[in-house]
Coordinates of N, CA and C in Angstrom, one line a residue:
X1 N 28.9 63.1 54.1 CA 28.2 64.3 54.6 C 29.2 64.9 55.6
X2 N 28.7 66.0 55.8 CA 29.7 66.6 56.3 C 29.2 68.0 57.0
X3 N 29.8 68.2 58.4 CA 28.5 69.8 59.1 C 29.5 70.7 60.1
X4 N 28.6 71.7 59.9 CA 29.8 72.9 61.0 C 28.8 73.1 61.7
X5 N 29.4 73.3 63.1 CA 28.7 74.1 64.3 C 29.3 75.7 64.3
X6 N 28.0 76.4 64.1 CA 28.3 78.1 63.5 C 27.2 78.9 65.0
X7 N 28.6 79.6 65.2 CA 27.8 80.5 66.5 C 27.3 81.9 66.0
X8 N 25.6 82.6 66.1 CA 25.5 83.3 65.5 C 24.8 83.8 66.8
X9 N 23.9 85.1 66.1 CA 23.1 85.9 67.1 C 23.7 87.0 68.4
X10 N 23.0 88.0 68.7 CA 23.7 88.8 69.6 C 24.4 88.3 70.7
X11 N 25.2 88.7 71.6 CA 26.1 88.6 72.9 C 26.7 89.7 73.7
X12 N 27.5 89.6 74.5 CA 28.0 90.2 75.3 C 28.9 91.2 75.2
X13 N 29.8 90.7 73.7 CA 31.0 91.5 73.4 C 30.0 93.0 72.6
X14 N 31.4 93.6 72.4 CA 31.0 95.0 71.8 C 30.5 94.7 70.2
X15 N 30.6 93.7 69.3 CA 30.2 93.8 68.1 C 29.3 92.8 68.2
X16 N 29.1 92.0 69.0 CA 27.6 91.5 69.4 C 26.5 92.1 70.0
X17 N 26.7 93.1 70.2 CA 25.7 94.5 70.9 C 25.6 94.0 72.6
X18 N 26.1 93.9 72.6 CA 26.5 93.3 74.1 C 25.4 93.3 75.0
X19 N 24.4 92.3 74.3 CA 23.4 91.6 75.2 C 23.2 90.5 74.4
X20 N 22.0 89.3 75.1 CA 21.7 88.5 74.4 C 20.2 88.4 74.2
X21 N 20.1 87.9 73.7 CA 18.6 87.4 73.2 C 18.2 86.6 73.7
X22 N 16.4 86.6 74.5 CA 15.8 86.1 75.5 C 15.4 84.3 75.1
X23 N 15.2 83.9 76.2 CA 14.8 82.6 75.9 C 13.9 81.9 77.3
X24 N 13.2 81.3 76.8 CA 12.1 80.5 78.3 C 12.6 79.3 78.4
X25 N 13.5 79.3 79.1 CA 14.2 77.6 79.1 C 13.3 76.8 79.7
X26 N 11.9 77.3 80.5 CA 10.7 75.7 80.7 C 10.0 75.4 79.0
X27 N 9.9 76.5 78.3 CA 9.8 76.2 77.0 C 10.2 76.1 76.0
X28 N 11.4 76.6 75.3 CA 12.6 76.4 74.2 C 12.1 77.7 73.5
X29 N 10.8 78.5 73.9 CA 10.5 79.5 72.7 C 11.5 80.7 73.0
X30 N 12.0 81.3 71.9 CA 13.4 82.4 72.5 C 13.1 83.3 71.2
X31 N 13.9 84.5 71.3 CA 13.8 85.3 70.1 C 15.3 85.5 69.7
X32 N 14.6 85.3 67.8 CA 16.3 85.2 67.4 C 16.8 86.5 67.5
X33 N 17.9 87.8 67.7 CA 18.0 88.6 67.9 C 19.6 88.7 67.2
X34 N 19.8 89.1 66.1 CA 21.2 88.9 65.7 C 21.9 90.0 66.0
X35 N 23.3 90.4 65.9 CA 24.3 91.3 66.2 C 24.0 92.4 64.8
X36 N 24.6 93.5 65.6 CA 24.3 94.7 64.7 C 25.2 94.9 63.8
X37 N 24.6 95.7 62.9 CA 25.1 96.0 61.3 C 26.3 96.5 61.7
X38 N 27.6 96.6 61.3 CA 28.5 97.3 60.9 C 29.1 97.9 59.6
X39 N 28.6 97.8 58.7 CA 29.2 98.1 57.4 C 27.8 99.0 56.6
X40 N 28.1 99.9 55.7 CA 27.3 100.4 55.0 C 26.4 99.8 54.4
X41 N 24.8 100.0 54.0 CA 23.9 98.9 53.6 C 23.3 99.9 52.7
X42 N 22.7 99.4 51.7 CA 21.8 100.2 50.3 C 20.9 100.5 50.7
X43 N 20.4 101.7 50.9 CA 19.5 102.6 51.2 C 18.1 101.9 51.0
X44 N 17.3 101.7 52.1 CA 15.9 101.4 52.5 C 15.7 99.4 52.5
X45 N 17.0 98.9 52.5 CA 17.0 98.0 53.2 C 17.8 97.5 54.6
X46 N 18.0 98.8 55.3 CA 18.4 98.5 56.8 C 16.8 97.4 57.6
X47 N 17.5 96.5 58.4 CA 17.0 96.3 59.3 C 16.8 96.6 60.5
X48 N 16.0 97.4 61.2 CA 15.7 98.1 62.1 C 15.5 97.0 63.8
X49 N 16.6 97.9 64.4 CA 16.0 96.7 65.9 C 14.8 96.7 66.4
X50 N 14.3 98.2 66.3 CA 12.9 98.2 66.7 C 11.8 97.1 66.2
X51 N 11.9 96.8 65.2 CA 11.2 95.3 64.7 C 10.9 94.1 65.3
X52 N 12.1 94.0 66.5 CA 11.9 92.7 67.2 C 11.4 93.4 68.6
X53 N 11.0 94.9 68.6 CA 10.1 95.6 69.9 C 9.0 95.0 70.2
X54 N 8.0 94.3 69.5 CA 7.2 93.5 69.6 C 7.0 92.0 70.3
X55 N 7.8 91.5 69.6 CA 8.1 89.9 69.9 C 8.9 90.4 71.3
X56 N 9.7 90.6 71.4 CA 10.3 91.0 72.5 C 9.5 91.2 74.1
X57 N 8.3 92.0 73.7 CA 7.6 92.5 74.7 C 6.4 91.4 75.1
X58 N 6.7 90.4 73.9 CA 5.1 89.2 73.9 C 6.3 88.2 75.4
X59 N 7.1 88.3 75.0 CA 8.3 87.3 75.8 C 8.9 88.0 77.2
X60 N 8.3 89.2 77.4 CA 8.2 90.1 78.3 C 9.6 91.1 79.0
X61 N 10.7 91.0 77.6 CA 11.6 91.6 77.8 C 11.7 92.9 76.8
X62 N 12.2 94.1 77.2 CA 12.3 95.2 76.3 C 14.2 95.2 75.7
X63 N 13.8 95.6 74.3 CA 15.0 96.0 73.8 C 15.8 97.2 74.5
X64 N 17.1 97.1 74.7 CA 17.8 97.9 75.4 C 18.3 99.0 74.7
X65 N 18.4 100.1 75.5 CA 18.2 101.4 74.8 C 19.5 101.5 73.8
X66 N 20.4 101.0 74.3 CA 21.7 101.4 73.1 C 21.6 100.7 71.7
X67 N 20.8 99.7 71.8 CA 20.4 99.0 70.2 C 18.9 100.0 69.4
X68 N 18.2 100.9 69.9 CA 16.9 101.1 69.7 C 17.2 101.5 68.6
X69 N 18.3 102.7 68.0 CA 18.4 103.6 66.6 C 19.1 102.9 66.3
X70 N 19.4 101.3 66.4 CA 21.2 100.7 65.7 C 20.4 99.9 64.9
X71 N 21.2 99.4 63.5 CA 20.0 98.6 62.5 C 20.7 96.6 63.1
X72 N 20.1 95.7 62.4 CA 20.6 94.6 62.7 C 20.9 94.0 61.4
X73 N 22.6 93.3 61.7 CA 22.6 92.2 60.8 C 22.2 91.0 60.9
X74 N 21.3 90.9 59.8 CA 20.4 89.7 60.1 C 21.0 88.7 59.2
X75 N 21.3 88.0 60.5 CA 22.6 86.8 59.2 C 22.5 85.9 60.4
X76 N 22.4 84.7 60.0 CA 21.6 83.8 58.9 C 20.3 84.7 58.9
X77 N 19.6 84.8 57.3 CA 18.0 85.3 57.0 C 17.4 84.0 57.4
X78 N 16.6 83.5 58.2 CA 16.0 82.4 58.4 C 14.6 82.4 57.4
X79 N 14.2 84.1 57.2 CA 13.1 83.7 56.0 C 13.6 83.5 54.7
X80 N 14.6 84.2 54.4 CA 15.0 83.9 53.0 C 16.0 82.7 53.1
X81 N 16.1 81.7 53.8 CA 16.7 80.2 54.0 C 18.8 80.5 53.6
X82 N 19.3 82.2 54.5 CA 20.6 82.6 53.5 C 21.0 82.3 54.4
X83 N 22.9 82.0 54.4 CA 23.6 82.6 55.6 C 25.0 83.5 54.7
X84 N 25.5 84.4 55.1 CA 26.6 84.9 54.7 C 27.9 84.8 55.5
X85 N 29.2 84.8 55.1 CA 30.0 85.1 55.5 C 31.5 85.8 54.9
X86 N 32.5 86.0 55.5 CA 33.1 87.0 54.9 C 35.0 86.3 55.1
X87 N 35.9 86.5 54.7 CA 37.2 86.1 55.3 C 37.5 84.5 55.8
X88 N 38.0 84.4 56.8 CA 38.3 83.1 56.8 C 36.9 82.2 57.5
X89 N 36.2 82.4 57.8 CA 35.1 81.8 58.4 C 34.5 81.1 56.7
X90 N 34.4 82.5 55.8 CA 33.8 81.9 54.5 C 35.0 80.9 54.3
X91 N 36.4 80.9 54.3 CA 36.9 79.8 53.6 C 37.2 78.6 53.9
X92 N 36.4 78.2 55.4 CA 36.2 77.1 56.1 C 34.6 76.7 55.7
X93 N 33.7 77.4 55.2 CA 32.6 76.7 54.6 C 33.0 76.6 53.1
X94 N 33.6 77.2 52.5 CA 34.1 76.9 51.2 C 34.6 75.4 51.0
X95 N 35.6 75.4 52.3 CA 36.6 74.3 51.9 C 36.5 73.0 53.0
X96 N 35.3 72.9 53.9 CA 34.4 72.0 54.4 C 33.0 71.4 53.9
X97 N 32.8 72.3 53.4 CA 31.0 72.2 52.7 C 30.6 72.3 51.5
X98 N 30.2 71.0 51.3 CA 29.2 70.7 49.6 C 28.2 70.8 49.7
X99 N 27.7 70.7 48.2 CA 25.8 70.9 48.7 C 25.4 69.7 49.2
X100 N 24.3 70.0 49.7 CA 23.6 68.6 51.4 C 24.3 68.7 52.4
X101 N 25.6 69.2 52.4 CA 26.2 69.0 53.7 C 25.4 70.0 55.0
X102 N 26.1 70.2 56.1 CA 25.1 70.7 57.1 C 25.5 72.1 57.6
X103 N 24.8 73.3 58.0 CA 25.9 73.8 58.5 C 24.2 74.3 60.2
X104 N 24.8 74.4 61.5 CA 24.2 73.9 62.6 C 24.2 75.3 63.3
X105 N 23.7 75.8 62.8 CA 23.4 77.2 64.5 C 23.1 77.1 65.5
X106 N 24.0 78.4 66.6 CA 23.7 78.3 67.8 C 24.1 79.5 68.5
X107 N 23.5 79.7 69.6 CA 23.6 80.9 69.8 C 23.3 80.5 71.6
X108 N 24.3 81.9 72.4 CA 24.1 82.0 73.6 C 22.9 83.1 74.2
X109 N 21.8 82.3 75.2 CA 20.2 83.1 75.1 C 20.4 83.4 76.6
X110 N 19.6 84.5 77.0 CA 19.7 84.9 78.5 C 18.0 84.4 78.6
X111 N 18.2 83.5 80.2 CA 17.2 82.7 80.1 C 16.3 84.0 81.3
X112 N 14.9 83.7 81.0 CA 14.3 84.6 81.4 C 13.9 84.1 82.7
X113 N 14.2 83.2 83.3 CA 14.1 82.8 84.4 C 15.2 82.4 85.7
X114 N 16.1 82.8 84.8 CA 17.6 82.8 85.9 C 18.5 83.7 85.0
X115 N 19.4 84.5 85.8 CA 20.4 85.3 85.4 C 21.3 84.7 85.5
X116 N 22.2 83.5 86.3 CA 23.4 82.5 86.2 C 23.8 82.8 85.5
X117 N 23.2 81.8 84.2 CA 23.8 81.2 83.3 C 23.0 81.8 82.0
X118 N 24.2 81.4 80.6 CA 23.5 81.4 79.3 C 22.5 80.4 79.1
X119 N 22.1 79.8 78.1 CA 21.4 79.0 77.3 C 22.4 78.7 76.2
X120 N 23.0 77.7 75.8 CA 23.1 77.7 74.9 C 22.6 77.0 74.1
X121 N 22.3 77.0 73.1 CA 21.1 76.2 72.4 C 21.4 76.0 70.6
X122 N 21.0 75.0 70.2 CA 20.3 75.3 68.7 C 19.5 75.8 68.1
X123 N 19.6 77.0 67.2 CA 18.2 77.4 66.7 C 18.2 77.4 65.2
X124 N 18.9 76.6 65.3 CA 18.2 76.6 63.7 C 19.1 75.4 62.9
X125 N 18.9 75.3 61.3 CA 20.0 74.0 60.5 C 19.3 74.5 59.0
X126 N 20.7 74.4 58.2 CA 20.6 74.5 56.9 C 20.9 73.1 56.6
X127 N 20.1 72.5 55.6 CA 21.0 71.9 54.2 C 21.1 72.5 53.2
X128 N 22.6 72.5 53.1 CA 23.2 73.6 51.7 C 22.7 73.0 50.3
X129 N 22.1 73.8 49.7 CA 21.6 74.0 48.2 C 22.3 74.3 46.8
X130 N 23.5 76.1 47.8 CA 24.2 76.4 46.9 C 24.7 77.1 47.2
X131 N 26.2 77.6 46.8 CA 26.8 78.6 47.5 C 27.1 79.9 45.8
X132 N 27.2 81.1 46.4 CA 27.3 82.2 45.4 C 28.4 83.1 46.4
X133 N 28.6 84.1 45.1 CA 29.4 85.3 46.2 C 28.2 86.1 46.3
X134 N 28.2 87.0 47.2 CA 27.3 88.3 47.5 C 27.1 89.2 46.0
X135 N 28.6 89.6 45.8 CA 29.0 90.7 44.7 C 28.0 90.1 43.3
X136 N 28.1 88.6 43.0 CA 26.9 88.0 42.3 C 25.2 88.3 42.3
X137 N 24.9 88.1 43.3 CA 23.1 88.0 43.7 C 22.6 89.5 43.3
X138 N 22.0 89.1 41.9 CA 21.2 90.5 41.2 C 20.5 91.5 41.9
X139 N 20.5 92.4 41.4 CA 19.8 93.8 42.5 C 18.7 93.3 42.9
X140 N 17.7 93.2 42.5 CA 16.6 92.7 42.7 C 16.2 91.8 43.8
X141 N 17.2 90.6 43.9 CA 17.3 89.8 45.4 C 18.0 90.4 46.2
X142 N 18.9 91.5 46.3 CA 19.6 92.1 47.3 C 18.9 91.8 48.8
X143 N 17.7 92.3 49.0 CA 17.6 91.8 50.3 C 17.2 90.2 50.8
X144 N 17.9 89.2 50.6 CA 18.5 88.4 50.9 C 18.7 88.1 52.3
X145 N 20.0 88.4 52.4 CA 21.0 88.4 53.1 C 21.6 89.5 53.4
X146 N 22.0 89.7 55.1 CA 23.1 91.0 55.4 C 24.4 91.4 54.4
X147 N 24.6 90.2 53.7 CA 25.9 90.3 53.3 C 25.6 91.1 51.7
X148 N 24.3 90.7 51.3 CA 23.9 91.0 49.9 C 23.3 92.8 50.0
X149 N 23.0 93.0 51.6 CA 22.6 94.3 51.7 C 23.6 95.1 51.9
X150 N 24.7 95.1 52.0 CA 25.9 95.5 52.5 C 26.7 96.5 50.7
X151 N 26.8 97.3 51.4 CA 27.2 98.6 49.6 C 29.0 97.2 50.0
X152 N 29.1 96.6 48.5 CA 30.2 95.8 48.3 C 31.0 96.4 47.0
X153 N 32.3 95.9 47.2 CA 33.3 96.4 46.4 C 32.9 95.2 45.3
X154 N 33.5 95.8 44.0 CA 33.6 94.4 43.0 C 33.8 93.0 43.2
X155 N 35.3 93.5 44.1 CA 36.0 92.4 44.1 C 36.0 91.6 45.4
X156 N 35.0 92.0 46.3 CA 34.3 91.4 47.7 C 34.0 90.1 47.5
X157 N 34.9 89.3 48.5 CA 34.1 87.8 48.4 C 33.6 87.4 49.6
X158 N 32.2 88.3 50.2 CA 31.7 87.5 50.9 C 30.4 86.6 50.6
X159 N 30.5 85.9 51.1 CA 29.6 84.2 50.5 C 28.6 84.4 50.6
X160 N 27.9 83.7 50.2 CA 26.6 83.0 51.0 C 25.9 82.0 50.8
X161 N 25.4 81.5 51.3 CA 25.1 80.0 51.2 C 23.8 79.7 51.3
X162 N 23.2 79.6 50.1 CA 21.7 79.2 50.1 C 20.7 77.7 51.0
X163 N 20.1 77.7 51.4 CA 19.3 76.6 52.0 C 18.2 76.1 51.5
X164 N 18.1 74.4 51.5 CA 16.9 73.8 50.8 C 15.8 73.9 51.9
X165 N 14.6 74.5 51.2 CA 13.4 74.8 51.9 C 12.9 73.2 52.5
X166 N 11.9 73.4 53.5 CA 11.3 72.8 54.1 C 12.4 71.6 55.2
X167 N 13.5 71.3 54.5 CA 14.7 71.0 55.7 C 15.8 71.6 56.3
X168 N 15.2 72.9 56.1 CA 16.1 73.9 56.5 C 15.6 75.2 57.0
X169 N 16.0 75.7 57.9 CA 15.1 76.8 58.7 C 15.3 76.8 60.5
X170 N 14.5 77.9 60.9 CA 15.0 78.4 62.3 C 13.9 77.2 62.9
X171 N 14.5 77.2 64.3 CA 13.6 75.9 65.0 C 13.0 76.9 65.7
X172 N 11.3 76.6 66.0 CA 10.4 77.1 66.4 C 11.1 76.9 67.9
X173 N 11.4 76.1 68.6 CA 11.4 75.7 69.8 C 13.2 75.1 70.0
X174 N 14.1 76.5 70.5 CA 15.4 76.0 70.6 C 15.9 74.7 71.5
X175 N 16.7 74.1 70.8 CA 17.5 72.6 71.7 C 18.5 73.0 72.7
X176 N 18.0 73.4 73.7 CA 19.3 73.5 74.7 C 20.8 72.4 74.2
X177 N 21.9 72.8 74.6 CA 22.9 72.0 73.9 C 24.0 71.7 75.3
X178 N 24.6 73.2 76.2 CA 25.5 73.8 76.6 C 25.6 73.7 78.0
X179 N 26.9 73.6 78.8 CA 26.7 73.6 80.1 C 28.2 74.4 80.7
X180 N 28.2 74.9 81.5 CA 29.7 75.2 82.0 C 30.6 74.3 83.2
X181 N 31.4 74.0 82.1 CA 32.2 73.1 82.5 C 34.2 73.5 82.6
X182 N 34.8 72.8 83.2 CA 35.9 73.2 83.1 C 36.4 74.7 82.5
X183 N 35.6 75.6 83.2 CA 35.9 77.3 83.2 C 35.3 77.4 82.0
X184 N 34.7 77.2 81.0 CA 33.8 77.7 79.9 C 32.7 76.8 79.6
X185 N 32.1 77.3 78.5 CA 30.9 76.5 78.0 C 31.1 75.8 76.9
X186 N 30.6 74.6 77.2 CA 30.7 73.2 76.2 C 29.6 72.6 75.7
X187 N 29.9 71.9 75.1 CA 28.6 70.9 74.8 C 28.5 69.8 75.8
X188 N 27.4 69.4 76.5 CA 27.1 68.9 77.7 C 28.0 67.3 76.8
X189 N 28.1 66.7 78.0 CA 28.7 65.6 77.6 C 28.2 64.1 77.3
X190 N 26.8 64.3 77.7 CA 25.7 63.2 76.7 C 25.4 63.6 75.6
X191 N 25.3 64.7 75.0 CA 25.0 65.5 73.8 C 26.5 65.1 72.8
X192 N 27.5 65.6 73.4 CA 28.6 65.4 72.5 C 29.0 63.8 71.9
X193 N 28.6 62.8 73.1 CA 28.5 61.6 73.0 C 27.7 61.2 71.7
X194 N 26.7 61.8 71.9 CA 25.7 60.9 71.0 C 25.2 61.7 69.6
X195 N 26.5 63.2 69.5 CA 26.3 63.6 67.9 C 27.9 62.7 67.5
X196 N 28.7 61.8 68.8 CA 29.7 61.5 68.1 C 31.0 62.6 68.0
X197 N 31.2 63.3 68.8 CA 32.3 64.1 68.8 C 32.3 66.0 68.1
X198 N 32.9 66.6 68.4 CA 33.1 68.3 67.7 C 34.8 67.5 67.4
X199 N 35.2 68.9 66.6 CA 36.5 69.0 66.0 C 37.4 69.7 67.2
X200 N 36.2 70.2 67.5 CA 37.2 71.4 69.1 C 37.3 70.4 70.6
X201 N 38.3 71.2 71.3 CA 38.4 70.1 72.2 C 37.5 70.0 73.8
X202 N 37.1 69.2 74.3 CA 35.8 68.9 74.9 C 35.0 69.6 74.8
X203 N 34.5 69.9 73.6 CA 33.0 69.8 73.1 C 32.8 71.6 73.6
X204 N 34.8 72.7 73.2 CA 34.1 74.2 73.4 C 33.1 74.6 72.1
X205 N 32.4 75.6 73.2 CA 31.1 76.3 72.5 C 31.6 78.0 72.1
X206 N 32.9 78.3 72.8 CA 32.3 80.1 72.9 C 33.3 80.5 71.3
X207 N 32.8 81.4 71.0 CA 33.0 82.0 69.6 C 34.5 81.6 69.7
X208 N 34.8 81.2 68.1 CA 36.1 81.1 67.8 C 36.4 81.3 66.2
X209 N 37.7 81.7 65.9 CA 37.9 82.1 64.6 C 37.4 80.6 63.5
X210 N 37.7 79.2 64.6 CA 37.7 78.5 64.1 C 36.2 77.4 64.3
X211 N 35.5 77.3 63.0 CA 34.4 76.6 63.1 C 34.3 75.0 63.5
X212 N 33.7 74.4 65.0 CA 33.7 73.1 65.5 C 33.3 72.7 63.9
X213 N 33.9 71.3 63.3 CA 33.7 70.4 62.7 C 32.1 69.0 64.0
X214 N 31.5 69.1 63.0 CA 30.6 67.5 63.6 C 31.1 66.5 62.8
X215 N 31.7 65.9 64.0 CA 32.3 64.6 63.4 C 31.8 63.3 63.0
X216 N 30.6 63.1 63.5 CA 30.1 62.2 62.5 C 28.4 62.6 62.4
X217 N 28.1 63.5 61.4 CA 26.8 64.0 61.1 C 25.5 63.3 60.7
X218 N 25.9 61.7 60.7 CA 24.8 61.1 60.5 C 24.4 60.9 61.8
X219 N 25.1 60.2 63.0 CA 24.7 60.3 64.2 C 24.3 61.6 64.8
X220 N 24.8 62.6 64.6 CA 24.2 64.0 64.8 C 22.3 64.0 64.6
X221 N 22.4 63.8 62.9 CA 21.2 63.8 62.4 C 19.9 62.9 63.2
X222 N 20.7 61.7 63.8 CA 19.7 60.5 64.3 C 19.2 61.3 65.8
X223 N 20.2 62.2 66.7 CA 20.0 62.5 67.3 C 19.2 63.7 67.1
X224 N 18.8 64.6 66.2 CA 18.4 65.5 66.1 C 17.1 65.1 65.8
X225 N 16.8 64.0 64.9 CA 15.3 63.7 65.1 C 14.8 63.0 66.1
X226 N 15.6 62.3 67.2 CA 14.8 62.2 68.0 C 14.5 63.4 69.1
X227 N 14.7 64.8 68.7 CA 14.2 66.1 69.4 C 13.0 66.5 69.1
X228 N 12.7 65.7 67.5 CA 11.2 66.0 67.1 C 11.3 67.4 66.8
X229 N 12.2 68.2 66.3 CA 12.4 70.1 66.3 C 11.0 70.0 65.3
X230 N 10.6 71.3 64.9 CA 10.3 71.9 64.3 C 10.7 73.0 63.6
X231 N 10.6 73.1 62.5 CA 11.3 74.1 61.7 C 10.2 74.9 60.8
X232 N 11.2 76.4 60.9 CA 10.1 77.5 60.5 C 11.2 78.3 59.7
X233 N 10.2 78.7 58.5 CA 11.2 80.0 57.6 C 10.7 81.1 57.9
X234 N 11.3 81.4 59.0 CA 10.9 82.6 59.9 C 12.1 83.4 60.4
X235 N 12.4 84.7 60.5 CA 13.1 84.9 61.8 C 12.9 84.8 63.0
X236 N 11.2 85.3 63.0 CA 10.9 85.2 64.5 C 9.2 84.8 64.6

């Protein structure tokens, strides 16, 4: 077996919409909030930010004005169990990942109770089922995936990677993971201990071209159920 640690959801930089998505760190409940569309999408399946206007306001924060008319890429679909990817990111799940293997979300949350610091957390886990290109997946499933909604050339190879239902899906209640250490953020150092190691070096968390390897994903797994998660095919 075999698993990637995959950083997804809005942030700070300019193609992450440069904010993050809220979280109650006395409670783990947060809203998934992914980074905005950039590429052209087939007409009447944009994702609209206004969508998460609701949930947003139950968790007591409002969407910020520069995302209101911006649509979202919604990648990983947590209800349709997808993730997509594009370039070299796809050819490190290509050429790390078989089906069962794992692939582990996470994402940096602005906690609604301190401005400090991020959250970094888990929110979600696939076990892979199957992998397709986009340019494949019949009109009819198009909405899928960001990557399946996206107007694609023939010869487009961005991926996507299907998930087995009911073990795979967004966690109702995110796992804090992250802590800032030695000038960035890592994976705390009892956490990294006891999934057994990342591929990156002390346990960095902040986006990189290159996807952490989990180095030994059965111990990962042992630790993961003892968090008791819950898992939802939901986005939010």
């Amino acid at each position: 077996m075999n698993g990637l640690l995959v950083r997804v959801g809005a942030d700070l930089s300019v193609g992450g919409g440069s904010w993050n998505g809220p979280v109650d760190s006395s409670t783990g409940e947060f809203v998934y909030v992914p980074i905005p569309e950039s590429a052209p999408v087939h007409p009447g399946l944009e994702k609209p930010y206004g969508e998460l206007e609701l949930k947003l306001a139950t968790s007591g924060v409002e969407l910020p004005a520069h995302l209101r008319t911006r649509h979202m890429h919604l990648d990983p679909d947590f209800e349709h169990l997808t993730y997509g990817d594009q370039g070299e990111r796809a050819k490190q799940l290509r050429d790390n990942l078989r089906i069962g293997d794992l692939i582990v979300f996470y994402a940096g949350l602005a906690d609604r109770h301190s401005s400090n610091r991020l959250v970094y957390a888990l929110i979600g886990i696939f076990v892979i089922e199957q992998f397709s290109l986009a340019v494949n997946v019949v009109t009819e499933d198009r909405d899928i995936n960001a990557h399946t909604r996206r107007v694609l050339t023939s010869d487009a190879k961005d991926l996507i990677v299907r998930a087995r239902p009911k073990v795979s899906g967004r966690l109702k209640c995110c796992l804090p993971i992250g802590e800032f250490r030695d000038r960035a953020y890592r994976v705390r150092q009892d956490i990294l201990n006891a999934w057994g190691g990342l591929s990156v070096t002390n346990g960095y968390l902040q986006r990189s071209a290159r996807l952490p390897r989990i180095l030994n994903p059965e111990r990962f797994l042992l630790w993961l159920e003892m968090q008791r998660p819950v898992l939802i095919q939901s986005n939010n």
